[in-house]
Amino acid sequence: GQNIDQPTEMTATEGAIVQINCTYQTSGFNGLFWYQQHAGEAPTFLSYNVLDGLEEKGRFSSFLSRSKGYSYLLLKELQMKDSASYLCAVKDSNYQLIWGAGTKLIIKP
Amino acid sequence: GAVVSQHPSRVICKSGTSVKIECRSLDFQATTMFWYRQFPKKSLMLMATSNEGSKATYEQGVEKDKFLINHASLTLSTLTVTSAHPEDSSFYICSVTANTEAFFGQGTRLTVV
């Protein structure tokens, strides 16, 4: 079966750095996405990785290792507004998005 | 990117009634739109793929007669929850894909009482 695992919840301090991990087992791979979702709202796009390595975009970076079926989202200089759920999603061989359950990130002052 | 507008954002309906949710792609012609459902603290679950001018493709376990999908134009897809029951209460989200990225509507919070 297809499976995406990420921690259920993480807590970090304002101004600090946090890394959210995602491991996946899917039938084929056509890219990995990270989305941010605030409570009661639709997800918003953060990053896309299809090749191994690190993609940096401002305070957010995303890393992919296809051989390990592993990705992480790195958030730097955390702000209170970063409190949200972070969803990892993989496009499988049918180009269908398979979603992780999301990691709820709590930022404390 | 693509701008996706979903309406209504919230709806409360009585058990047994039907509710229609609209999803519009405002600046992108979408031959395909996706409908997701998300229960509290759960992942997004794909319900069906809406295809312009043809029948929708439903995921296993999703009742096509209960969740009617119409994709009559390249900019509009509708999801109708028929004979709604309290267990249908959920967050429904539509999306379109443009250049590998998925763009989402604002979501519809459906509460069936």
Short mmCIF file of N, CA, C and O in Angstrom, two decimals, chain B residues 4-5 9-10 18 32 54 57 62 68 75-76 90 94 98 105 107:
data_model
loop_
_atom_site.label_atom_id
_atom_site.label_comp_id
_atom_site.label_asym_id
_atom_site.label_seq_id
_atom_site.Cartn_x
_atom_site.Cartn_y
_atom_site.Cartn_z
N VAL B 4 -8.36 29.66 -7.53
CA VAL B 4 -9.51 28.78 -7.41
C VAL B 4 -10.45 29.36 -6.36
O VAL B 4 -10.02 29.64 -5.24
N SER B 5 -11.68 29.52 -6.74
CA SER B 5 -12.68 30.07 -5.82
C SER B 5 -13.72 29.01 -5.50
O SER B 5 -14.27 28.38 -6.41
N SER B 9 -18.31 28.97 1.79
CA SER B 9 -17.22 28.63 2.71
C SER B 9 -17.75 27.85 3.91
O SER B 9 -17.02 27.03 4.49
N ARG B 10 -18.98 28.14 4.28
CA ARG B 10 -19.61 27.41 5.38
C ARG B 10 -21.07 27.15 5.05
O ARG B 10 -21.73 28.01 4.45
N SER B 18 -30.05 18.36 0.47
CA SER B 18 -28.89 18.32 -0.42
C SER B 18 -28.16 19.66 -0.40
O SER B 18 -28.78 20.70 -0.24
N THR B 32 -9.54 19.22 -15.62
CA THR B 32 -9.66 18.30 -14.49
C THR B 32 -9.65 19.08 -13.19
O THR B 32 -8.84 19.99 -13.02
N SER B 54 -17.26 15.04 -19.20
CA SER B 54 -17.45 13.60 -19.06
C SER B 54 -17.69 13.25 -17.59
O SER B 54 -17.69 14.12 -16.73
N THR B 57 -14.48 10.54 -12.03
CA THR B 57 -13.88 9.28 -11.59
C THR B 57 -13.84 9.28 -10.07
O THR B 57 -13.22 10.15 -9.46
N VAL B 62 -16.24 5.79 -2.29
CA VAL B 62 -17.01 7.03 -2.40
C VAL B 62 -18.24 6.76 -3.26
O VAL B 62 -18.12 6.31 -4.40
N LEU B 68 -22.66 13.86 -6.07
CA LEU B 68 -22.81 14.10 -7.50
C LEU B 68 -21.86 15.18 -7.96
O LEU B 68 -21.82 16.27 -7.39
N THR B 75 -14.24 25.99 -16.35
CA THR B 75 -13.99 26.83 -15.19
C THR B 75 -14.87 26.51 -14.00
O THR B 75 -14.74 27.12 -12.95
N LEU B 76 -15.76 25.55 -14.13
CA LEU B 76 -16.69 25.29 -13.03
C LEU B 76 -16.91 23.79 -12.84
O LEU B 76 -17.24 23.06 -13.77
N SER B 90 -18.01 17.63 7.27
CA SER B 90 -16.57 17.58 6.98
C SER B 90 -16.14 18.87 6.30
O SER B 90 -16.96 19.76 6.08
N CYS B 94 -11.73 21.72 -3.10
CA CYS B 94 -11.46 21.40 -4.50
C CYS B 94 -10.09 21.92 -4.88
O CYS B 94 -9.56 22.83 -4.22
N ALA B 98 -1.81 23.00 -11.93
CA ALA B 98 -1.21 23.78 -13.02
C ALA B 98 0.30 23.72 -12.86
O ALA B 98 0.82 24.11 -11.81
N GLY B 105 -9.16 25.60 -3.59
CA GLY B 105 -10.20 26.53 -3.21
C GLY B 105 -10.12 26.77 -1.71
O GLY B 105 -9.33 26.15 -1.00
N GLY B 107 -12.15 26.01 0.51
CA GLY B 107 -12.75 24.95 1.31
C GLY B 107 -14.16 25.29 1.75
O GLY B 107 -14.54 26.46 1.86
#
